[in-house]
């Protein structure tokens, strides 16, 4: 199972050349792995479209994949523990959504394809599995 972070989806839809975009394009074309779209990633991506047609196309593609809900009491408590542990080591994660996405991946043993430095500390110190592309 693979979660693709908003950082990669945004590059994908904007046509920005990046390793993550290339990997995502290959994964979507080959269908070799199940791609999971957390609801908060869906929100982060869809909120940024200026044109309705682009928004509709992105929504259709993302909703054709497996959408899963992030949240609930247990995940919130676990996310807070991850955040506090990183803070205790002098690391501040900039985005609360990134903390929730990382925790969701850790709890479900999903790999994460990303292009966002907030996730590096989760990889190094909290057990997040990065998708190697």
mmCIF file of C-alpha atoms in Angstrom:
data_model
loop_
_atom_site.group_PDB
_atom_site.id
_atom_site.type_symbol
_atom_site.label_atom_id
_atom_site.label_comp_id
_atom_site.label_asym_id
_atom_site.label_seq_id
_atom_site.Cartn_x
_atom_site.Cartn_y
_atom_site.Cartn_z
ATOM 1 C CA UNK A 1 0.000 0.000 0.000
ATOM 2 C CA UNK A 2 1.211 3.470 -0.860
ATOM 3 C CA UNK A 3 0.106 6.932 0.207
ATOM 4 C CA UNK A 4 1.062 9.808 -2.063
ATOM 5 C CA UNK A 5 1.461 13.100 -0.234
ATOM 6 C CA UNK A 6 -0.035 16.350 -1.497
ATOM 7 C CA UNK A 7 3.473 17.613 -2.339
ATOM 8 C CA UNK A 8 3.756 14.976 -5.081
ATOM 9 C CA UNK A 9 0.152 15.291 -6.286
ATOM 10 C CA UNK A 10 0.587 19.058 -6.646
ATOM 11 C CA UNK A 11 3.733 18.574 -8.750
ATOM 12 C CA UNK A 12 1.853 15.947 -10.776
ATOM 13 C CA UNK A 13 -1.089 18.214 -11.591
ATOM 14 C CA UNK A 14 1.088 21.287 -12.170
ATOM 15 C CA UNK A 15 3.366 19.398 -14.557
ATOM 16 C CA UNK A 16 6.464 20.188 -12.489
ATOM 17 C CA UNK A 17 9.248 17.751 -13.242
ATOM 18 C CA UNK A 18 10.275 15.966 -10.061
ATOM 19 C CA UNK A 19 11.265 12.453 -9.092
ATOM 20 C CA UNK A 20 7.998 12.090 -7.192
ATOM 21 C CA UNK A 21 5.922 13.115 -10.201
ATOM 22 C CA UNK A 22 7.757 10.649 -12.435
ATOM 23 C CA UNK A 23 7.253 7.879 -9.874
ATOM 24 C CA UNK A 24 3.549 8.689 -9.460
ATOM 25 C CA UNK A 25 2.967 8.745 -13.218
ATOM 26 C CA UNK A 26 4.660 5.324 -13.513
ATOM 27 C CA UNK A 27 2.673 3.879 -10.604
ATOM 28 C CA UNK A 28 -0.642 5.097 -12.020
ATOM 29 C CA UNK A 29 0.171 3.756 -15.498
ATOM 30 C CA UNK A 30 1.455 0.364 -14.347
ATOM 31 C CA UNK A 31 -0.954 -0.217 -11.472
ATOM 32 C CA UNK A 32 1.691 -2.259 -9.635
ATOM 33 C CA UNK A 33 0.723 -1.009 -6.181
ATOM 34 C CA UNK A 34 -2.489 0.064 -4.490
ATOM 35 C CA UNK A 35 -2.468 3.849 -4.074
ATOM 36 C CA UNK A 36 -4.363 5.170 -1.061
ATOM 37 C CA UNK A 37 -5.559 8.773 -0.909
ATOM 38 C CA UNK A 38 -6.159 9.965 2.651
ATOM 39 C CA UNK A 39 -9.073 12.378 2.871
ATOM 40 C CA UNK A 40 -6.852 15.180 4.185
ATOM 41 C CA UNK A 41 -4.491 14.799 1.209
ATOM 42 C CA UNK A 42 -7.534 14.987 -1.083
ATOM 43 C CA UNK A 43 -8.492 18.234 0.663
ATOM 44 C CA UNK A 44 -4.974 19.703 0.426
ATOM 45 C CA UNK A 45 -4.764 19.001 -3.295
ATOM 46 C CA UNK A 46 -8.280 19.946 -4.392
ATOM 47 C CA UNK A 47 -8.354 23.257 -2.518
ATOM 48 C CA UNK A 48 -5.592 24.678 -4.705
ATOM 49 C CA UNK A 49 -7.214 24.539 -8.139
ATOM 50 C CA UNK A 50 -8.206 27.852 -9.679
ATOM 51 C CA UNK A 51 -10.068 26.453 -12.676
ATOM 52 C CA UNK A 52 -13.135 24.289 -12.329
ATOM 53 C CA UNK A 53 -12.186 21.941 -15.174
ATOM 54 C CA UNK A 54 -8.785 21.206 -13.618
ATOM 55 C CA UNK A 55 -10.464 20.670 -10.257
ATOM 56 C CA UNK A 56 -12.975 18.211 -11.763
ATOM 57 C CA UNK A 57 -10.258 16.244 -13.580
ATOM 58 C CA UNK A 58 -8.059 16.001 -10.490
ATOM 59 C CA UNK A 59 -11.004 15.006 -8.327
ATOM 60 C CA UNK A 60 -12.045 12.294 -10.777
ATOM 61 C CA UNK A 61 -8.551 10.817 -10.877
ATOM 62 C CA UNK A 62 -8.011 10.908 -7.125
ATOM 63 C CA UNK A 63 -11.475 9.537 -6.356
ATOM 64 C CA UNK A 64 -10.837 6.638 -8.742
ATOM 65 C CA UNK A 65 -8.259 5.466 -6.189
ATOM 66 C CA UNK A 66 -8.886 4.229 -2.651
ATOM 67 C CA UNK A 67 -9.936 7.098 -0.381
ATOM 68 C CA UNK A 68 -9.383 6.460 3.326
ATOM 69 C CA UNK A 69 -10.405 8.595 6.277
ATOM 70 C CA UNK A 70 -7.715 9.932 8.585
ATOM 71 C CA UNK A 71 -8.702 10.678 12.115
ATOM 72 C CA UNK A 72 -10.403 9.362 15.141
ATOM 73 C CA UNK A 73 -9.403 9.377 18.767
ATOM 74 C CA UNK A 74 -6.591 6.801 18.627
ATOM 75 C CA UNK A 75 -4.877 8.381 15.620
ATOM 76 C CA UNK A 76 -5.138 11.867 17.148
ATOM 77 C CA UNK A 77 -3.487 10.672 20.363
ATOM 78 C CA UNK A 78 -0.767 8.835 18.439
ATOM 79 C CA UNK A 79 -0.127 11.862 16.210
ATOM 80 C CA UNK A 80 0.239 14.077 19.271
ATOM 81 C CA UNK A 81 2.737 11.599 20.735
ATOM 82 C CA UNK A 82 4.791 11.615 17.529
ATOM 83 C CA UNK A 83 4.748 15.413 17.414
ATOM 84 C CA UNK A 84 5.758 15.733 21.080
ATOM 85 C CA UNK A 85 8.574 13.190 20.679
ATOM 86 C CA UNK A 86 9.980 15.122 17.731
ATOM 87 C CA UNK A 87 9.646 18.437 19.603
ATOM 88 C CA UNK A 88 11.544 16.925 22.515
ATOM 89 C CA UNK A 89 14.392 16.259 20.059
ATOM 90 C CA UNK A 90 14.316 19.841 18.823
ATOM 91 C CA UNK A 91 12.357 19.159 15.629
ATOM 92 C CA UNK A 92 9.223 21.143 14.836
ATOM 93 C CA UNK A 93 6.992 19.807 12.080
ATOM 94 C CA UNK A 94 5.449 22.772 10.261
ATOM 95 C CA UNK A 95 2.161 21.192 9.238
ATOM 96 C CA UNK A 96 -0.388 19.515 11.481
ATOM 97 C CA UNK A 97 -1.778 17.726 8.417
ATOM 98 C CA UNK A 98 1.680 16.252 7.749
ATOM 99 C CA UNK A 99 1.804 14.907 11.311
ATOM 100 C CA UNK A 100 -1.570 13.233 10.778
ATOM 101 C CA UNK A 101 -0.576 11.823 7.368
ATOM 102 C CA UNK A 102 2.713 10.462 8.727
ATOM 103 C CA UNK A 103 0.961 8.900 11.719
ATOM 104 C CA UNK A 104 -1.717 7.394 9.450
ATOM 105 C CA UNK A 105 1.023 5.778 7.348
ATOM 106 C CA UNK A 106 2.931 4.510 10.386
ATOM 107 C CA UNK A 107 -0.195 3.070 12.023
ATOM 108 C CA UNK A 108 -1.310 1.322 8.819
ATOM 109 C CA UNK A 109 2.191 0.296 7.683
ATOM 110 C CA UNK A 110 1.758 2.219 4.420
ATOM 111 C CA UNK A 111 4.745 3.624 2.537
ATOM 112 C CA UNK A 112 4.694 7.339 1.736
ATOM 113 C CA UNK A 113 5.748 8.959 -1.539
ATOM 114 C CA UNK A 114 6.528 12.585 -0.751
ATOM 115 C CA UNK A 115 8.643 15.603 -1.559
ATOM 116 C CA UNK A 116 8.325 17.386 1.793
ATOM 117 C CA UNK A 117 11.051 17.806 4.405
ATOM 118 C CA UNK A 118 8.518 17.562 7.242
ATOM 119 C CA UNK A 119 8.448 13.802 6.709
ATOM 120 C CA UNK A 120 12.210 13.259 6.958
ATOM 121 C CA UNK A 121 12.217 13.292 10.766
ATOM 122 C CA UNK A 122 9.355 10.783 10.783
ATOM 123 C CA UNK A 123 11.444 8.513 8.561
ATOM 124 C CA UNK A 124 14.586 8.856 10.639
ATOM 125 C CA UNK A 125 13.073 8.813 14.119
ATOM 126 C CA UNK A 126 9.475 7.541 14.103
ATOM 127 C CA UNK A 127 9.363 4.557 11.737
ATOM 128 C CA UNK A 128 7.747 6.087 8.648
ATOM 129 C CA UNK A 129 8.514 4.068 5.501
ATOM 130 C CA UNK A 130 9.346 6.219 2.508
ATOM 131 C CA UNK A 131 8.586 4.992 -1.008
ATOM 132 C CA UNK A 132 11.881 4.803 -2.806
ATOM 133 C CA UNK A 133 11.531 6.064 -6.361
#
